[in-house]
Amino acid sequence: MGIFSFNAIALAFLLAIISGAVNACPPSDREALLALSSSLKEPYLGIFDSWKGTDCCSNWYGISCDPTTHRVTDVSLRGESEDPILQKTGHSSSGYMTGTINPSICQLDRLTTLIIADWKGISGEIPSCLASLPNLRVLDLIGNSLSGKIPDQIGNLQKLTVLNLADNKINGEIPSSIIQLSSLKHLDLSNNLLTGEVPANFGNLKMLSRALLSGNQLTGTIPISIGNMYRLADLDISRNKIQGQIPAQLGKMKVLATLDLGGNMLTGEIPPSVLGSTGLGILNLSRNSLEGNIPDVFGPKSYFMALDLSFNNLKGPVPGSLSSAKFVGHLDLSHN
C-alpha cells in the first residue's frame, strides 16, 4: 500500500470520527440525561441499559433529537404501553420505576416533550425549573407518586398544549399563573390532593378542549368564566367540595359534550339551559344537594348517552318532555 493510499484511509477515518462527534448530541445534553437516569431505578426492563455511548441521539430508549442541531427534543418514558420492551415484565405491559425526577432535566433547554408517565413509584416534587423550558409543548407525568405543589411559574410555558399531572399525590392550590397558558388544549389534574379554588379567570384558557379536575379537594364555586371557553368539550370537576349553584352559562356552550359535576356540594336548582342543551351527551349531577323540580325542557334534539341526577333533593314529577327526547341511554333519577 502506498503512502498516498495510507494517508487517504487515515484522513477518511479521521473525518468519520469528526463527523460522528459533530452529529452526536452535545455532552451537556448527555450528562443531563445520565443525571436523570441516576435518580431513577427501574429494576425489571433495563430501559436505561440502552443509554450508553457518547451519542444520546442514537438508540437511547425514549430519546429523540433535532436532526439539524442534534439537541435533545423529546424524553418519552411511559410505563404502560404496547412497546415490546414492556413485554419483558409479564405484568400486562406495565412497568415500575422508583426514584425522583432530577432537576438536571431542565438543562435540556430545547425540550419540547417530557413524558415520564405511569411508573407508579416515582416520588418527590416536580422540579420547579421545568417552568423555564421555553419550548415545552407536552408535560405528562401522570400515574406516579409525585407530591408537593405544581410549580408557581407554570404559566411561563407559553407553548404548552398538554399538561397531564393526574393520578399523583400533588397538593396545594392550582397556581394562578395557569390561566396564562394560552396554547393549552388538554389539562388533567384529576386524582390528586389539590385544595383551594378553581381560578376565577379559568375561562381565559380559550384553546382548552378538555379540563379534568376530578378527585381532588377543591372548594369554592364553579367560575362563571368557564362559559366563555368556546372550544371546551369535556369538563369534569366531580368528586370535590365545590359549592354554590351551577352557572346557567354551562348550558350555552356550543361544543361542551361531557359535563360531570357529581359528588360535590352544589345547591340550588338545575338551570334549564343545562338540561335543555342539545350538545351535551353525558351529564352527571349526582350526589349533590340540588333541589327543586327537574326542568321540563327536553326536546327532539336532546340526546343523552348518560343522564344521572341521582342522590339529590329534587322533587316533583318526571318531566313529560323527556318522552320527546331523541335518545336517553342511561337515566338515573333515584334517591331524590
GROMACS .gro file of C-alpha atoms in nm:
model
  336
    1MET     CA    1   0.000   0.000   0.000
    2GLY     CA    2   0.142   0.340  -0.098
    3ILE     CA    3   0.187   0.632   0.135
    4PHE     CA    4  -0.087   0.821  -0.052
    5SER     CA    5  -0.336   0.539  -0.006
    6PHE     CA    6  -0.249   0.508   0.363
    7ASN     CA    7  -0.290   0.883   0.417
    8ALA     CA    8  -0.622   0.879   0.232
    9ILE     CA    9  -0.751   0.600   0.457
   10ALA     CA   10  -0.625   0.777   0.769
   11LEU     CA   11  -0.788   1.102   0.657
   12ALA     CA   12  -1.117   0.926   0.584
   13PHE     CA   13  -1.105   0.761   0.928
   14LEU     CA   14  -1.034   1.096   1.094
   15LEU     CA   15  -1.319   1.263   0.906
   16ALA     CA   16  -1.553   0.982   1.011
   17ILE     CA   17  -1.460   1.036   1.375
   18ILE     CA   18  -1.508   1.414   1.343
   19SER     CA   19  -1.839   1.366   1.161
   20GLY     CA   20  -1.961   1.129   1.432
   21ALA     CA   21  -1.867   1.377   1.700
   22VAL     CA   22  -2.039   1.661   1.515
   23ASN     CA   23  -2.358   1.458   1.467
   24ALA     CA   24  -2.368   1.339   1.829
   25CYS     CA   25  -2.570   1.515   2.095
   26PRO     CA   26  -2.380   1.777   2.297
   27PRO     CA   27  -2.201   1.643   2.608
   28SER     CA   28  -2.418   1.871   2.824
   29ASP     CA   29  -2.739   1.703   2.699
   30ARG     CA   30  -2.587   1.359   2.754
   31GLU     CA   31  -2.480   1.448   3.109
   32ALA     CA   32  -2.826   1.583   3.189
   33LEU     CA   33  -2.987   1.255   3.078
   34LEU     CA   34  -2.738   1.045   3.272
   35ALA     CA   35  -2.811   1.251   3.584
   36LEU     CA   36  -3.181   1.187   3.527
   37SER     CA   37  -3.128   0.811   3.495
   38SER     CA   38  -2.907   0.807   3.806
   39SER     CA   39  -3.203   0.938   4.010
   40LEU     CA   40  -3.440   0.670   3.882
   41LYS     CA   41  -3.444   0.297   3.949
   42GLU     CA   42  -3.616   0.068   3.700
   43PRO     CA   43  -3.548  -0.293   3.805
   44TYR     CA   44  -3.739  -0.501   3.551
   45LEU     CA   45  -3.700  -0.372   3.196
   46GLY     CA   46  -3.349  -0.236   3.177
   47ILE     CA   47  -3.456   0.059   2.962
   48PHE     CA   48  -3.160   0.264   3.081
   49ASP     CA   49  -2.921  -0.008   2.962
   50SER     CA   50  -2.956   0.147   2.617
   51TRP     CA   51  -2.830   0.483   2.748
   52LYS     CA   52  -2.468   0.410   2.653
   53GLY     CA   53  -2.207   0.570   2.432
   54THR     CA   54  -2.140   0.934   2.356
   55ASP     CA   55  -2.438   0.994   2.125
   56CYS     CA   56  -2.767   1.016   2.315
   57CYS     CA   57  -2.943   1.076   1.981
   58SER     CA   58  -2.863   0.724   1.865
   59ASN     CA   59  -3.061   0.430   2.003
   60TRP     CA   60  -3.116   0.572   2.351
   61TYR     CA   61  -3.458   0.440   2.454
   62GLY     CA   62  -3.721   0.716   2.463
   63ILE     CA   63  -3.488   0.993   2.343
   64SER     CA   64  -3.535   1.193   2.023
   65CYS     CA   65  -3.321   1.477   1.888
   66ASP     CA   66  -3.343   1.759   1.638
   67PRO     CA   67  -3.187   1.620   1.316
   68THR     CA   68  -3.013   1.952   1.244
   69THR     CA   69  -2.886   2.070   1.582
   70HIS     CA   70  -2.867   1.723   1.748
   71ARG     CA   71  -3.011   1.873   2.065
   72VAL     CA   72  -3.245   1.652   2.270
   73THR     CA   73  -3.608   1.747   2.200
   74ASP     CA   74  -3.813   1.455   2.337
   75VAL     CA   75  -3.788   1.243   2.651
   76SER     CA   76  -4.068   0.987   2.633
   77LEU     CA   77  -4.066   0.720   2.906
   78ARG     CA   78  -4.410   0.565   2.955
   79GLY     CA   79  -4.461   0.277   3.195
   80GLU     CA   80  -4.780   0.148   3.036
   81SER     CA   81  -4.772   0.100   2.661
   82GLU     CA   82  -4.762  -0.154   2.381
   83ASP     CA   83  -4.387  -0.113   2.339
   84PRO     CA   84  -4.223  -0.458   2.305
   85ILE     CA   85  -3.973  -0.374   2.579
   86LEU     CA   86  -4.260  -0.375   2.829
   87GLN     CA   87  -4.350  -0.733   2.740
   88LYS     CA   88  -4.048  -0.842   2.944
   89THR     CA   89  -4.227  -0.775   3.270
   90GLY     CA   90  -4.501  -1.030   3.228
   91HIS     CA   91  -4.723  -0.776   3.406
   92SER     CA   92  -4.959  -0.689   3.123
   93SER     CA   93  -4.748  -0.424   2.955
   94SER     CA   94  -4.688  -0.234   3.277
   95GLY     CA   95  -4.359  -0.113   3.420
   96TYR     CA   96  -4.248   0.004   3.763
   97MET     CA   97  -3.994   0.270   3.850
   98THR     CA   98  -3.891   0.447   4.170
   99GLY     CA   99  -3.674   0.747   4.247
  100THR     CA  100  -3.720   1.116   4.168
  101ILE     CA  101  -3.714   1.345   3.865
  102ASN     CA  102  -3.371   1.509   3.869
  103PRO     CA  103  -3.371   1.887   3.805
  104SER     CA  104  -3.089   1.818   3.558
  105ILE     CA  105  -3.371   1.761   3.306
  106CYS     CA  106  -3.407   2.141   3.291
  107GLN     CA  107  -3.064   2.168   3.126
  108LEU     CA  108  -3.228   2.028   2.810
  109ASP     CA  109  -3.341   2.374   2.704
  110ARG     CA  110  -3.461   2.259   2.360
  111LEU     CA  111  -3.701   2.006   2.512
  112THR     CA  112  -4.048   2.005   2.353
  113THR     CA  113  -4.187   1.683   2.506
  114LEU     CA  114  -4.135   1.544   2.856
  115ILE     CA  115  -4.324   1.224   2.931
  116ILE     CA  116  -4.237   1.029   3.246
  117ALA     CA  117  -4.570   0.859   3.296
  118ASP     CA  118  -4.741   0.556   3.453
  119TRP     CA  119  -4.444   0.427   3.656
  120LYS     CA  120  -4.638   0.424   3.986
  121GLY     CA  121  -4.338   0.460   4.219
  122ILE     CA  122  -4.167   0.784   4.112
  123SER     CA  123  -4.193   1.026   4.404
  124GLY     CA  124  -4.062   1.365   4.511
  125GLU     CA  125  -4.162   1.701   4.371
  126ILE     CA  126  -4.199   1.833   4.018
  127PRO     CA  127  -3.879   2.032   3.953
  128SER     CA  128  -3.982   2.399   3.955
  129CYS     CA  129  -3.722   2.472   3.687
  130LEU     CA  130  -3.943   2.291   3.432
  131ALA     CA  131  -4.136   2.619   3.410
  132SER     CA  132  -3.826   2.775   3.250
  133LEU     CA  133  -3.817   2.544   2.945
  134PRO     CA  134  -3.923   2.784   2.666
  135ASN     CA  135  -4.008   2.522   2.401
  136LEU     CA  136  -4.201   2.270   2.613
  137ARG     CA  137  -4.526   2.163   2.447
  138VAL     CA  138  -4.612   1.840   2.630
  139LEU     CA  139  -4.564   1.779   3.005
  140ASP     CA  140  -4.707   1.440   3.100
  141LEU     CA  141  -4.625   1.300   3.446
  142ILE     CA  142  -4.948   1.101   3.501
  143GLY     CA  143  -4.961   0.790   3.714
  144ASN     CA  144  -4.673   0.831   3.959
  145SER     CA  145  -4.645   0.920   4.329
  146LEU     CA  146  -4.533   1.279   4.286
  147SER     CA  147  -4.604   1.515   4.575
  148GLY     CA  148  -4.551   1.882   4.652
  149LYS     CA  149  -4.705   2.162   4.451
  150ILE     CA  150  -4.748   2.248   4.085
  151PRO     CA  151  -4.468   2.497   4.006
  152ASP     CA  152  -4.595   2.853   4.065
  153GLN     CA  153  -4.448   2.978   3.737
  154ILE     CA  154  -4.612   2.708   3.522
  155GLY     CA  155  -4.777   2.992   3.330
  156ASN     CA  156  -4.441   3.076   3.171
  157LEU     CA  157  -4.476   2.775   2.938
  158GLN     CA  158  -4.641   2.968   2.658
  159LYS     CA  159  -4.611   2.684   2.406
  160LEU     CA  160  -4.758   2.415   2.635
  161THR     CA  161  -5.051   2.229   2.476
  162VAL     CA  162  -5.075   1.928   2.713
  163LEU     CA  163  -5.042   1.938   3.093
  164ASN     CA  164  -5.116   1.600   3.249
  165LEU     CA  165  -5.034   1.555   3.618
  166ALA     CA  166  -5.322   1.317   3.703
  167ASP     CA  167  -5.305   1.022   3.943
  168ASN     CA  168  -5.033   1.152   4.174
  169LYS     CA  169  -5.025   1.299   4.526
  170ILE     CA  170  -4.981   1.663   4.430
  171ASN     CA  171  -5.113   1.911   4.687
  172GLY     CA  172  -5.154   2.284   4.728
  173GLU     CA  173  -5.359   2.513   4.508
  174ILE     CA  174  -5.387   2.536   4.131
  175PRO     CA  175  -5.135   2.814   4.053
  176SER     CA  176  -5.300   3.137   3.944
  177SER     CA  177  -5.045   3.160   3.660
  178ILE     CA  178  -5.206   2.857   3.493
  179ILE     CA  179  -5.453   3.089   3.319
  180GLN     CA  180  -5.160   3.231   3.118
  181LEU     CA  181  -5.119   2.903   2.924
  182SER     CA  182  -5.277   3.045   2.613
  183SER     CA  183  -5.190   2.742   2.395
  184LEU     CA  184  -5.316   2.475   2.639
  185LYS     CA  185  -5.559   2.224   2.487
  186HIS     CA  186  -5.558   1.936   2.738
  187LEU     CA  187  -5.545   1.980   3.116
  188ASP     CA  188  -5.567   1.681   3.350
  189LEU     CA  189  -5.507   1.735   3.721
  190SER     CA  190  -5.750   1.465   3.838
  191ASN     CA  191  -5.698   1.231   4.132
  192ASN     CA  192  -5.456   1.437   4.338
  193LEU     CA  193  -5.479   1.627   4.669
  194LEU     CA  194  -5.532   1.975   4.528
  195THR     CA  195  -5.706   2.231   4.751
  196GLY     CA  196  -5.829   2.587   4.712
  197GLU     CA  197  -6.049   2.722   4.437
  198VAL     CA  198  -6.053   2.687   4.061
  199PRO     CA  199  -5.901   3.019   3.943
  200ALA     CA  200  -6.177   3.274   3.875
  201ASN     CA  201  -6.031   3.354   3.532
  202PHE     CA  202  -6.010   2.987   3.430
  203GLY     CA  203  -6.214   3.083   3.124
  204ASN     CA  204  -5.907   3.265   2.987
  205LEU     CA  205  -5.785   2.926   2.864
  206LYS     CA  206  -5.957   2.979   2.532
  207MET     CA  207  -5.785   2.691   2.348
  208LEU     CA  208  -5.873   2.430   2.610
  209SER     CA  209  -6.082   2.135   2.491
  210ARG     CA  210  -6.053   1.909   2.800
  211ALA     CA  211  -6.045   2.021   3.163
  212LEU     CA  212  -6.028   1.729   3.406
  213LEU     CA  213  -6.007   1.829   3.773
  214SER     CA  214  -6.197   1.542   3.941
  215GLY     CA  215  -6.098   1.359   4.256
  216ASN     CA  216  -5.934   1.643   4.448
  217GLN     CA  217  -6.034   1.861   4.745
  218LEU     CA  218  -6.119   2.175   4.552
  219THR     CA  219  -6.354   2.424   4.716
  220GLY     CA  220  -6.529   2.745   4.617
  221THR     CA  221  -6.770   2.779   4.328
  222ILE     CA  222  -6.766   2.696   3.956
  223PRO     CA  223  -6.616   3.001   3.780
  224ILE     CA  224  -6.871   3.171   3.553
  225SER     CA  225  -6.583   3.248   3.314
  226ILE     CA  226  -6.585   2.881   3.206
  227GLY     CA  227  -6.890   2.967   2.997
  228ASN     CA  228  -6.659   3.166   2.765
  229MET     CA  229  -6.448   2.861   2.670
  230TYR     CA  230  -6.585   2.806   2.320
  231ARG     CA  231  -6.360   2.505   2.247
  232LEU     CA  232  -6.426   2.316   2.571
  233ALA     CA  233  -6.577   1.973   2.501
  234ASP     CA  234  -6.511   1.790   2.828
  235LEU     CA  235  -6.543   1.939   3.179
  236ASP     CA  236  -6.504   1.712   3.482
  237ILE     CA  237  -6.496   1.868   3.830
  238SER     CA  238  -6.656   1.567   4.002
  239ARG     CA  239  -6.562   1.436   4.347
  240ASN     CA  240  -6.450   1.764   4.502
  241LYS     CA  241  -6.602   2.005   4.757
  242ILE     CA  242  -6.740   2.260   4.513
  243GLN     CA  243  -7.032   2.467   4.647
  244GLY     CA  244  -7.281   2.717   4.514
  245GLN     CA  245  -7.504   2.694   4.211
  246ILE     CA  246  -7.445   2.555   3.863
  247PRO     CA  247  -7.382   2.851   3.629
  248ALA     CA  248  -7.650   2.869   3.359
  249GLN     CA  249  -7.373   2.961   3.112
  250LEU     CA  250  -7.259   2.596   3.109
  251GLY     CA  251  -7.573   2.504   2.916
  252LYS     CA  252  -7.498   2.756   2.642
  253MET     CA  253  -7.152   2.627   2.550
  254LYS     CA  254  -7.151   2.523   2.183
  255VAL     CA  255  -6.920   2.219   2.191
  256LEU     CA  256  -6.949   2.100   2.552
  257ALA     CA  257  -7.035   1.730   2.522
  258THR     CA  258  -6.946   1.593   2.867
  259LEU     CA  259  -7.024   1.770   3.194
  260ASP     CA  260  -6.951   1.586   3.519
  261LEU     CA  261  -7.017   1.776   3.841
  262GLY     CA  262  -7.111   1.471   4.051
  263GLY     CA  263  -7.000   1.422   4.410
  264ASN     CA  264  -6.979   1.786   4.518
  265MET     CA  265  -7.179   2.016   4.746
  266LEU     CA  266  -7.374   2.203   4.479
  267THR     CA  267  -7.705   2.364   4.577
  268GLY     CA  268  -7.992   2.546   4.409
  269GLU     CA  269  -8.192   2.433   4.109
  270ILE     CA  270  -8.073   2.275   3.786
  271PRO     CA  271  -8.051   2.551   3.522
  272PRO     CA  272  -8.297   2.481   3.237
  273SER     CA  273  -8.021   2.570   2.989
  274VAL     CA  274  -7.811   2.275   3.107
  275LEU     CA  275  -8.081   2.009   3.071
  276GLY     CA  276  -8.206   2.173   2.754
  277SER     CA  277  -7.864   2.173   2.588
  278THR     CA  278  -7.867   1.987   2.257
  279GLY     CA  279  -7.488   1.941   2.262
  280LEU     CA  280  -7.447   1.764   2.597
  281GLY     CA  281  -7.431   1.386   2.561
  282ILE     CA  282  -7.312   1.292   2.910
  283LEU     CA  283  -7.440   1.486   3.213
  284ASN     CA  284  -7.371   1.382   3.571
  285LEU     CA  285  -7.506   1.600   3.852
  286SER     CA  286  -7.546   1.315   4.103
  287ARG     CA  287  -7.453   1.324   4.472
  288ASN     CA  288  -7.502   1.693   4.534
  289SER     CA  289  -7.768   1.893   4.720
  290LEU     CA  290  -7.963   2.017   4.419
  291GLU     CA  291  -8.330   2.093   4.477
  292GLY     CA  292  -8.648   2.195   4.303
  293ASN     CA  293  -8.815   2.034   4.004
  294ILE     CA  294  -8.638   1.879   3.708
  295PRO     CA  295  -8.676   2.141   3.428
  296ASP     CA  296  -8.925   2.029   3.164
  297VAL     CA  297  -8.706   2.130   2.870
  298PHE     CA  298  -8.629   1.813   2.675
  299GLY     CA  299  -8.696   1.803   2.303
  300PRO     CA  300  -8.640   1.608   1.981
  301LYS     CA  301  -8.275   1.720   1.971
  302SER     CA  302  -8.200   1.600   2.326
  303TYR     CA  303  -7.951   1.314   2.301
  304PHE     CA  304  -7.811   1.183   2.631
  305MET     CA  305  -7.593   0.874   2.639
  306ALA     CA  306  -7.597   0.914   3.019
  307LEU     CA  307  -7.808   1.142   3.239
  308ASP     CA  308  -7.753   1.100   3.614
  309LEU     CA  309  -7.938   1.323   3.860
  310SER     CA  310  -7.943   1.069   4.147
  311PHE     CA  311  -7.878   1.138   4.515
  312ASN     CA  312  -8.004   1.497   4.528
  313ASN     CA  313  -8.306   1.672   4.684
  314LEU     CA  314  -8.506   1.701   4.361
  315LYS     CA  315  -8.885   1.675   4.380
  316GLY     CA  316  -9.192   1.688   4.162
  317PRO     CA  317  -9.279   1.485   3.854
  318VAL     CA  318  -9.056   1.332   3.589
  319PRO     CA  319  -9.075   1.589   3.304
  320GLY     CA  320  -9.327   1.495   3.038
  321SER     CA  321  -9.098   1.630   2.766
  322LEU     CA  322  -8.849   1.352   2.846
  323SER     CA  323  -9.052   1.122   2.620
  324SER     CA  324  -8.982   1.352   2.324
  325ALA     CA  325  -8.601   1.320   2.363
  326LYS     CA  326  -8.432   1.166   2.061
  327PHE     CA  327  -8.228   0.929   2.282
  328VAL     CA  328  -8.157   0.868   2.650
  329GLY     CA  329  -7.927   0.571   2.703
  330HIS     CA  330  -7.876   0.566   3.080
  331LEU     CA  331  -8.113   0.758   3.307
  332ASP     CA  332  -8.082   0.766   3.687
  333LEU     CA  333  -8.321   0.978   3.893
  334SER     CA  334  -8.302   0.761   4.208
  335HIS     CA  335  -8.262   0.884   4.565
  336ASN     CA  336  -8.441   1.216   4.532
   0.00000   0.00000   0.00000
